Tab-separated table of C-alpha atoms in Angstrom:
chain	number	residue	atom	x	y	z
A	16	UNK	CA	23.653	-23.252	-7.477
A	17	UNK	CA	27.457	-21.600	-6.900
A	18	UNK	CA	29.391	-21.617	-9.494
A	19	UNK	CA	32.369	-23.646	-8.339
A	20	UNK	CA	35.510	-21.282	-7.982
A	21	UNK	CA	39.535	-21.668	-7.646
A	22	UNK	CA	41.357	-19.626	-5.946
A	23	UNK	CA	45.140	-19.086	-5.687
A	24	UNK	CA	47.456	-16.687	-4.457
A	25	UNK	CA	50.793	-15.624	-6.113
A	26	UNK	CA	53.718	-13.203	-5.673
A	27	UNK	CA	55.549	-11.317	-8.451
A	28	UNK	CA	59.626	-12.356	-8.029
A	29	UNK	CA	62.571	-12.773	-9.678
A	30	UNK	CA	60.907	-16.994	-10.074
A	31	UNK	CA	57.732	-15.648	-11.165
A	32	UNK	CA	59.363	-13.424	-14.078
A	33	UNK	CA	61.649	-16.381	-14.789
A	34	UNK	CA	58.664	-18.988	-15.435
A	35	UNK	CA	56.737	-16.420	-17.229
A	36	UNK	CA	59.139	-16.233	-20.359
A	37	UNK	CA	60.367	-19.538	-20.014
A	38	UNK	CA	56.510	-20.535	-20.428
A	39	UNK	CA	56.297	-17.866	-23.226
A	40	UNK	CA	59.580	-18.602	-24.775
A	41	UNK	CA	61.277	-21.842	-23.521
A	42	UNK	CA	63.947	-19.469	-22.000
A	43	UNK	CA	65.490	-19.283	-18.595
A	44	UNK	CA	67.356	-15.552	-19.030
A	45	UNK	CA	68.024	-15.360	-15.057
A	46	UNK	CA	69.338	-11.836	-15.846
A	47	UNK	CA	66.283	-10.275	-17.964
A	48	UNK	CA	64.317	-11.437	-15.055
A	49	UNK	CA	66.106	-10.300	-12.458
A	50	UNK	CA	65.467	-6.966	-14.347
A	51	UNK	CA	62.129	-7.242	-15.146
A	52	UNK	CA	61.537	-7.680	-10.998
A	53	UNK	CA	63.880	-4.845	-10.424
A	54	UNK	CA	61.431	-2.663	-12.432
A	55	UNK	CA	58.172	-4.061	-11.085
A	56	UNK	CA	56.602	-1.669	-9.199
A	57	UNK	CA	56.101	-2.977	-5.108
A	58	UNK	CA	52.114	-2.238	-5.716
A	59	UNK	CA	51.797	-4.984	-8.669
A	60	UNK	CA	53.670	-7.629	-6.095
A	61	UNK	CA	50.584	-9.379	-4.616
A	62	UNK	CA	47.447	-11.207	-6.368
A	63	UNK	CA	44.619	-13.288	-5.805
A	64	UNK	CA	43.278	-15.220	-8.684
A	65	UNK	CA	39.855	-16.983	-9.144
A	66	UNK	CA	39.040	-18.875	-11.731
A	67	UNK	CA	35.307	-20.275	-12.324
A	68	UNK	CA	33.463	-21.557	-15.306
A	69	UNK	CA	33.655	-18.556	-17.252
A	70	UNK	CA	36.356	-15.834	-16.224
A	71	UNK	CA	39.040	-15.085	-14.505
A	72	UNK	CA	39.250	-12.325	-11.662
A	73	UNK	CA	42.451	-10.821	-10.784
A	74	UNK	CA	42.720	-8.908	-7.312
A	75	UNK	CA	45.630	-6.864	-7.101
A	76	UNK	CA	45.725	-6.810	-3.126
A	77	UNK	CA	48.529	-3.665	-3.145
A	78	UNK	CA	46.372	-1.564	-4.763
A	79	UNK	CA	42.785	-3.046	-3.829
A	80	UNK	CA	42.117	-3.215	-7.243
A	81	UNK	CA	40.206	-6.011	-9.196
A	82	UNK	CA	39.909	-7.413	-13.018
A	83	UNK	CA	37.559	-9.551	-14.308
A	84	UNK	CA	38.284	-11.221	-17.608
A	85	UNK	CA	35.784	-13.778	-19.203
A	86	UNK	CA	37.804	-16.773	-21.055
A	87	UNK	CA	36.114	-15.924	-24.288
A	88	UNK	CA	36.695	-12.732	-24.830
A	89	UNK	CA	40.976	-13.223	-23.966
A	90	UNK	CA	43.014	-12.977	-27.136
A	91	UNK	CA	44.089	-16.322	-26.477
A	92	UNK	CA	44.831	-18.655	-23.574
A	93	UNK	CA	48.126	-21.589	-23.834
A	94	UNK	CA	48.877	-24.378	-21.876
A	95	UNK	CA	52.271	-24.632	-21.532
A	96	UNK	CA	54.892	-27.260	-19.945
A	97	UNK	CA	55.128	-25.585	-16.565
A	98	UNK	CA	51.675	-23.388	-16.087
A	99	UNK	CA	49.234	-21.175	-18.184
A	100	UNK	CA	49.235	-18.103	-19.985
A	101	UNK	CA	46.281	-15.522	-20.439
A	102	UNK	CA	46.899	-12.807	-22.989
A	103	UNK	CA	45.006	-9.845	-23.084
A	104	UNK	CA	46.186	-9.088	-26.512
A	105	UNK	CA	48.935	-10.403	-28.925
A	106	UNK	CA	51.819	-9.132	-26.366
A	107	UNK	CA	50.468	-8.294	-22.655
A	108	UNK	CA	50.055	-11.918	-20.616
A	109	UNK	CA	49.454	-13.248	-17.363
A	110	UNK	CA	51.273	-16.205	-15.995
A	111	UNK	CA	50.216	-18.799	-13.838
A	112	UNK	CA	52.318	-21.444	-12.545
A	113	UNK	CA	51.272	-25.251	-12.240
A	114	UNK	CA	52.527	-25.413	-8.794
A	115	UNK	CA	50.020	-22.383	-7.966
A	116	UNK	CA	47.652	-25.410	-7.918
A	117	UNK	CA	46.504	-28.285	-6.032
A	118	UNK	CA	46.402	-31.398	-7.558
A	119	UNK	CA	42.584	-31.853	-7.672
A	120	UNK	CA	42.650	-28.261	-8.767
A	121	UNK	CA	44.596	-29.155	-11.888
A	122	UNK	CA	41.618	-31.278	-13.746
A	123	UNK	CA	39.183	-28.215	-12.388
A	124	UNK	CA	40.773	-25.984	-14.596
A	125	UNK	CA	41.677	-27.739	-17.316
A	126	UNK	CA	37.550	-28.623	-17.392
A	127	UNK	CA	37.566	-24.720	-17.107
A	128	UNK	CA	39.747	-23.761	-19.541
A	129	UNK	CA	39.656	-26.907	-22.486
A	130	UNK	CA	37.131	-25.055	-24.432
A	131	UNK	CA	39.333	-22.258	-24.902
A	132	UNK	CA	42.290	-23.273	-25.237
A	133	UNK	CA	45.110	-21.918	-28.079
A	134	UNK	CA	42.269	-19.807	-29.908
A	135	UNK	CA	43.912	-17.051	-32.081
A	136	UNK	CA	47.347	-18.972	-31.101
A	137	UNK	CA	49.342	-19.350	-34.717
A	138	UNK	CA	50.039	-22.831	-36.215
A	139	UNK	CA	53.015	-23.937	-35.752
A	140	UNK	CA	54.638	-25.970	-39.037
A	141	UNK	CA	57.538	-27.481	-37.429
A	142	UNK	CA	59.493	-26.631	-33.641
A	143	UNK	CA	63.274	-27.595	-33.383
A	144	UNK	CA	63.686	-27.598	-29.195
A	145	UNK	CA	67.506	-27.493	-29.878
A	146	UNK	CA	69.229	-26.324	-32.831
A	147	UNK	CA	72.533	-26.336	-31.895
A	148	UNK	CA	75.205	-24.518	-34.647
A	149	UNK	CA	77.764	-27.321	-33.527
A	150	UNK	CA	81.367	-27.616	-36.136
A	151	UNK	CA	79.646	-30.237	-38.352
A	152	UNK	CA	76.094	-28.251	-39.046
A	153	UNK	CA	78.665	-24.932	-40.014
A	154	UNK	CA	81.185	-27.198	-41.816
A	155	UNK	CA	77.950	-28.651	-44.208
A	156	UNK	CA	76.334	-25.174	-44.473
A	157	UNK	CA	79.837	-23.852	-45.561
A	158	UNK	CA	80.087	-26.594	-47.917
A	159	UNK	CA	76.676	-26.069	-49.748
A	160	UNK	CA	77.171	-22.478	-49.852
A	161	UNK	CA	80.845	-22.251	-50.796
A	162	UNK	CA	82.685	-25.642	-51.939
A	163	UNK	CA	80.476	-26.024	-55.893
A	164	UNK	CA	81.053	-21.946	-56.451
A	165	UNK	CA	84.824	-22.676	-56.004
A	166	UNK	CA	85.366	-26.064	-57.562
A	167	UNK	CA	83.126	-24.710	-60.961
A	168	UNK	CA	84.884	-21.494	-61.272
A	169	UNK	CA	87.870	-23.164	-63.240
A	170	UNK	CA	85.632	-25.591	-65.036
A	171	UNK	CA	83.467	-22.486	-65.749
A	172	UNK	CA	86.697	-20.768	-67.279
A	173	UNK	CA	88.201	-23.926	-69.149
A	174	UNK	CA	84.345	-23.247	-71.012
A	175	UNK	CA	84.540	-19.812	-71.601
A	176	UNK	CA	88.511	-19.766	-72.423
A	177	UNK	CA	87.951	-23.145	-74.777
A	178	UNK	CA	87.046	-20.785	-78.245
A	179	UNK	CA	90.332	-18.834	-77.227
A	180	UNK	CA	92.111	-22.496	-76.686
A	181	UNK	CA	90.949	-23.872	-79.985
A	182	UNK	CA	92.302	-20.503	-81.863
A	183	UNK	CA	95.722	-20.921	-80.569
A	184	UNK	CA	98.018	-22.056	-83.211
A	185	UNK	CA	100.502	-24.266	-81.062
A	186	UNK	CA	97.945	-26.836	-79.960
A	187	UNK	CA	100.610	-27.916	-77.181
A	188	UNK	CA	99.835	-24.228	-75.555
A	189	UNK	CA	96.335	-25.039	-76.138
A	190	UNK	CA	96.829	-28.404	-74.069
A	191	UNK	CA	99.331	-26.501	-71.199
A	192	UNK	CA	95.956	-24.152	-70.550
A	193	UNK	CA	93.674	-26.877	-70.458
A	194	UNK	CA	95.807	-29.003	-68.195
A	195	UNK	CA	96.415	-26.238	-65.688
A	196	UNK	CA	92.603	-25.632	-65.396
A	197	UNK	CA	92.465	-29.118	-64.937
A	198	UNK	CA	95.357	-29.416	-61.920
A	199	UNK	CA	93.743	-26.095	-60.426
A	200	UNK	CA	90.095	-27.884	-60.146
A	201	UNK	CA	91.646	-30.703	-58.645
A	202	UNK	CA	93.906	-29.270	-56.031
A	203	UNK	CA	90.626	-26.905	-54.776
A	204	UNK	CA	88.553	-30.272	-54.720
A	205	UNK	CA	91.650	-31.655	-52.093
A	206	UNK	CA	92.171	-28.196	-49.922
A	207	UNK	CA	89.361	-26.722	-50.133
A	208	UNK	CA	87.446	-29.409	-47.741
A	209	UNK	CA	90.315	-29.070	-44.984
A	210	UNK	CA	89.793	-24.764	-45.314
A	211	UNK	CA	86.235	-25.332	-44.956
A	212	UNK	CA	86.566	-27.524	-41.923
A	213	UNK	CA	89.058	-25.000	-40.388
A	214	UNK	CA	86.525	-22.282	-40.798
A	215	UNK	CA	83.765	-24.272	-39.183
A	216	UNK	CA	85.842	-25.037	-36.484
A	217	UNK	CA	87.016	-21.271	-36.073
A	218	UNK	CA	83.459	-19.793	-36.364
A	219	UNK	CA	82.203	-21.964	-33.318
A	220	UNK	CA	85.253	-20.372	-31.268
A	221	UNK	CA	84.605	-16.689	-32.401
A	222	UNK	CA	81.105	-16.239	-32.867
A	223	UNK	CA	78.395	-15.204	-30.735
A	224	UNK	CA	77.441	-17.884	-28.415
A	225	UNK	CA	74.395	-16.547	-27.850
A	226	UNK	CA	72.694	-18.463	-30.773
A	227	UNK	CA	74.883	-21.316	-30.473
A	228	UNK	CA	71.702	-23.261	-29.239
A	229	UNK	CA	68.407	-22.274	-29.558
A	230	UNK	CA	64.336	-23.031	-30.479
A	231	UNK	CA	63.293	-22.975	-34.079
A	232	UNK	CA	59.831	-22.550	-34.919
A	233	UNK	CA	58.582	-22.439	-38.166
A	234	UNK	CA	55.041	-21.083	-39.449
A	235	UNK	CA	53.327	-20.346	-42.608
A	236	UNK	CA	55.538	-17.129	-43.363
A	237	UNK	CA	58.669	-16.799	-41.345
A	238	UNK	CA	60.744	-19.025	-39.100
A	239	UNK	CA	61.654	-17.506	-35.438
A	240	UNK	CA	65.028	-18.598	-33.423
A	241	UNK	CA	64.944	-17.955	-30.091
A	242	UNK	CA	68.031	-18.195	-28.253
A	243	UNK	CA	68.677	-21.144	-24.930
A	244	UNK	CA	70.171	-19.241	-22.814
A	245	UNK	CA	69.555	-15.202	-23.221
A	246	UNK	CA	65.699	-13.682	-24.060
A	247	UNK	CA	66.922	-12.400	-27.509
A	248	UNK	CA	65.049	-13.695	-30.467
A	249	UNK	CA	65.697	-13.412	-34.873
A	250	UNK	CA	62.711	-13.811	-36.774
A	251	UNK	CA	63.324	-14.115	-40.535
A	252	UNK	CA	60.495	-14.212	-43.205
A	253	UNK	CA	60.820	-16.614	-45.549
A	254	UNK	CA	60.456	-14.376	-49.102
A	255	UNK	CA	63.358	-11.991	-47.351
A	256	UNK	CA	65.794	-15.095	-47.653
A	257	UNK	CA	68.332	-14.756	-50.685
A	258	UNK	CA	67.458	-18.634	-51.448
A	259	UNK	CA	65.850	-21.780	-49.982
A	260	UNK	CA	67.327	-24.962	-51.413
A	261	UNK	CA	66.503	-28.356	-50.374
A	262	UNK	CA	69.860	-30.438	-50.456
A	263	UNK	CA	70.546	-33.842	-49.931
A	264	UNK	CA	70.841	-33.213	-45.855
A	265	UNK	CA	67.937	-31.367	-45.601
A	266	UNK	CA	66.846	-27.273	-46.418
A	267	UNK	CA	69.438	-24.374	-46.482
A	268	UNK	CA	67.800	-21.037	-45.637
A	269	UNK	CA	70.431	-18.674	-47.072
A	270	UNK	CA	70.657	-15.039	-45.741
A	271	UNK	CA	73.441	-14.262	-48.474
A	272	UNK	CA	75.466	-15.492	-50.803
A	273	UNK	CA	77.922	-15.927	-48.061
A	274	UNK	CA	75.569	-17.147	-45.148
A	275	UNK	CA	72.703	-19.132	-43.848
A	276	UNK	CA	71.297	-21.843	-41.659
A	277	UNK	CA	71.076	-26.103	-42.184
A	278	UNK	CA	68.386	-27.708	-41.094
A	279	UNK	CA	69.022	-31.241	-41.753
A	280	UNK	CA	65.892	-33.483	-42.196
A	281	UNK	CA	65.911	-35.488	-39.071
A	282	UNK	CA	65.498	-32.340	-37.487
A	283	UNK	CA	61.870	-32.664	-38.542
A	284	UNK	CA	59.474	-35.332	-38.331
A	285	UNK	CA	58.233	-37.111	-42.319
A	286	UNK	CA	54.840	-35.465	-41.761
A	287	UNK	CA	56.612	-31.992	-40.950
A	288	UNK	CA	58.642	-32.307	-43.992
A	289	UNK	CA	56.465	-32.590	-46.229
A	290	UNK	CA	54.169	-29.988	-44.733
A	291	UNK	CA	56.754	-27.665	-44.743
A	292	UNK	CA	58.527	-28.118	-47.840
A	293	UNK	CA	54.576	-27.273	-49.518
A	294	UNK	CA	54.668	-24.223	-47.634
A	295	UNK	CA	57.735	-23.208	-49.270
A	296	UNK	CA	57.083	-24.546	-52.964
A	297	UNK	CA	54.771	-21.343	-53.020
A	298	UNK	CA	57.654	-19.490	-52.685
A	299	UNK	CA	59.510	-18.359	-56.040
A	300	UNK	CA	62.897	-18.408	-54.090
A	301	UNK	CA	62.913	-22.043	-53.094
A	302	UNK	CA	64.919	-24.438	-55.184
A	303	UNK	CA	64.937	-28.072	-55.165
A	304	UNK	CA	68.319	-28.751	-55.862
């Protein structure tokens, strides 16, 4: 009996680049596409796909040139909101759009493909869809990182200074230092909120805006941001972070002693939580307060 077969045709554009990595990445970069087409070569324009039971055979019509690839021996195959991707190995990939497909053709290769689906694709702990760096999320990180250091430093002082206090003959001098330490720790508690606000404010207006907004995904090791709007993506491992610390509002990741990221917990669902924060109990620079 004939195997039953699927077969589509498809055309290598600016589109198909941009649904590619936007299947890949949950990016639309309109001008790393427009590249990417600008390079492709005009003999790896037009294909034929057909998709049975068991493989997948590519037919590069430019060139007259066919490749056969059975599901089970692909690195990994994804479903993804708008189509499917086939890697050959961890990097190379080839796209194919849902609209490539009838609608009775959908369930054909879903049947085709369910069994081997996502293998060798890495668990995912948590995905943020948007993590936007608005003024409040900067103003809080700025505040974990920065507002205790500077309202302890006096009180840290008044402790170290307090022998030298208690030696001082004229106890009224004694009381003078004390007091000042005193006024100092409570005029930083009452400005330093406004500066910190200023700064958030200022940051949002100078930075980058490339990672303004972007995807968060975290894993067993690292967390990866990929930018919204422009194919450009940090990855950060998490025992190259300075400190983790969960805080009231959720986790702060901190790069330095001067930076990092908030992640507050209704970014994440309870059972994400709690999966992630055992991930990063194993980790000697995580901190619970």
């Amino acid at each position: 009996m004939e195997k039953q077969t699927v077969v589509i045709e498809y055309y290598v554009n600016t589109q198909y680049w941009l649904d590619a990595y936007y299947a890949k990445y949950g990016v639309l970069d309109h001008e790393f596409a427009q590249k990417l087409n600008d390079s492709t070569p005009d003999n790896m324009r037009h294909f034929t796909m057909s998709f049975n039971n068991e493989k997948l055979v590519i037919f590069n019509k430019d060139k007259n040139e066919i490749n056969t690839f059975y599901y089970q021996d692909l690195y990994c195959i994804n479903k993804t909101e708008n189509g499917y991707l086939f890697f050959i190995n961890n990097q190379d990939f080839y796209f194919v759009s849902q609209q490539s497909f009838k609608s009775d053709e959908l369930e054909i290769i879903h049947d085709f493909l369910c069994d081997y689906l996502e293998k060798n694709l890495e668990t995912q702990i948590a995905e943020i869809d948007t993590y936007e760096m608005d003024v409040n999320r900067i103003y809080y990180c700025f505040y974990y990182l920065l507002f205790k250091k500077s309202i302890m430093a006096p009180i840290y002082i008044l402790v170290m200074f307090l022998p030298c206090y208690l030696l001082i003959k004229d106890s009224s001098h004694a009381l003078f230092f004390v007091c000042i330490t005193i006024i100092y720790s409570i005029a930083i508690y009452f400005s330093i909120k406004p500066g910190l606000k200023f700064s958030a404010e200022n940051w949002c207006k100078t930075s980058n805006k490339i990672f303004i907004c972007s995807k968060v995904i975290f894993y067993e090791d690292r967390f990866t941001m990929t930018a919204k709007t422009q194919l450009s993506t940090t990855v950060i491992k998490y025992d190259q972070l300075h400190k983790i610390r969960k805080i009231k509002k959720g986790y702060l990741f901190i790069i330095n002693c001067n930076s990092g990221y908030l992640f507050y917990n209704e970014d994440f669902t309870s059972q994400q939580r709690q999966v992630l924060e055992d991930k990063l109990m194993q980790y000697n620079n995580f901190y619970l307060k």
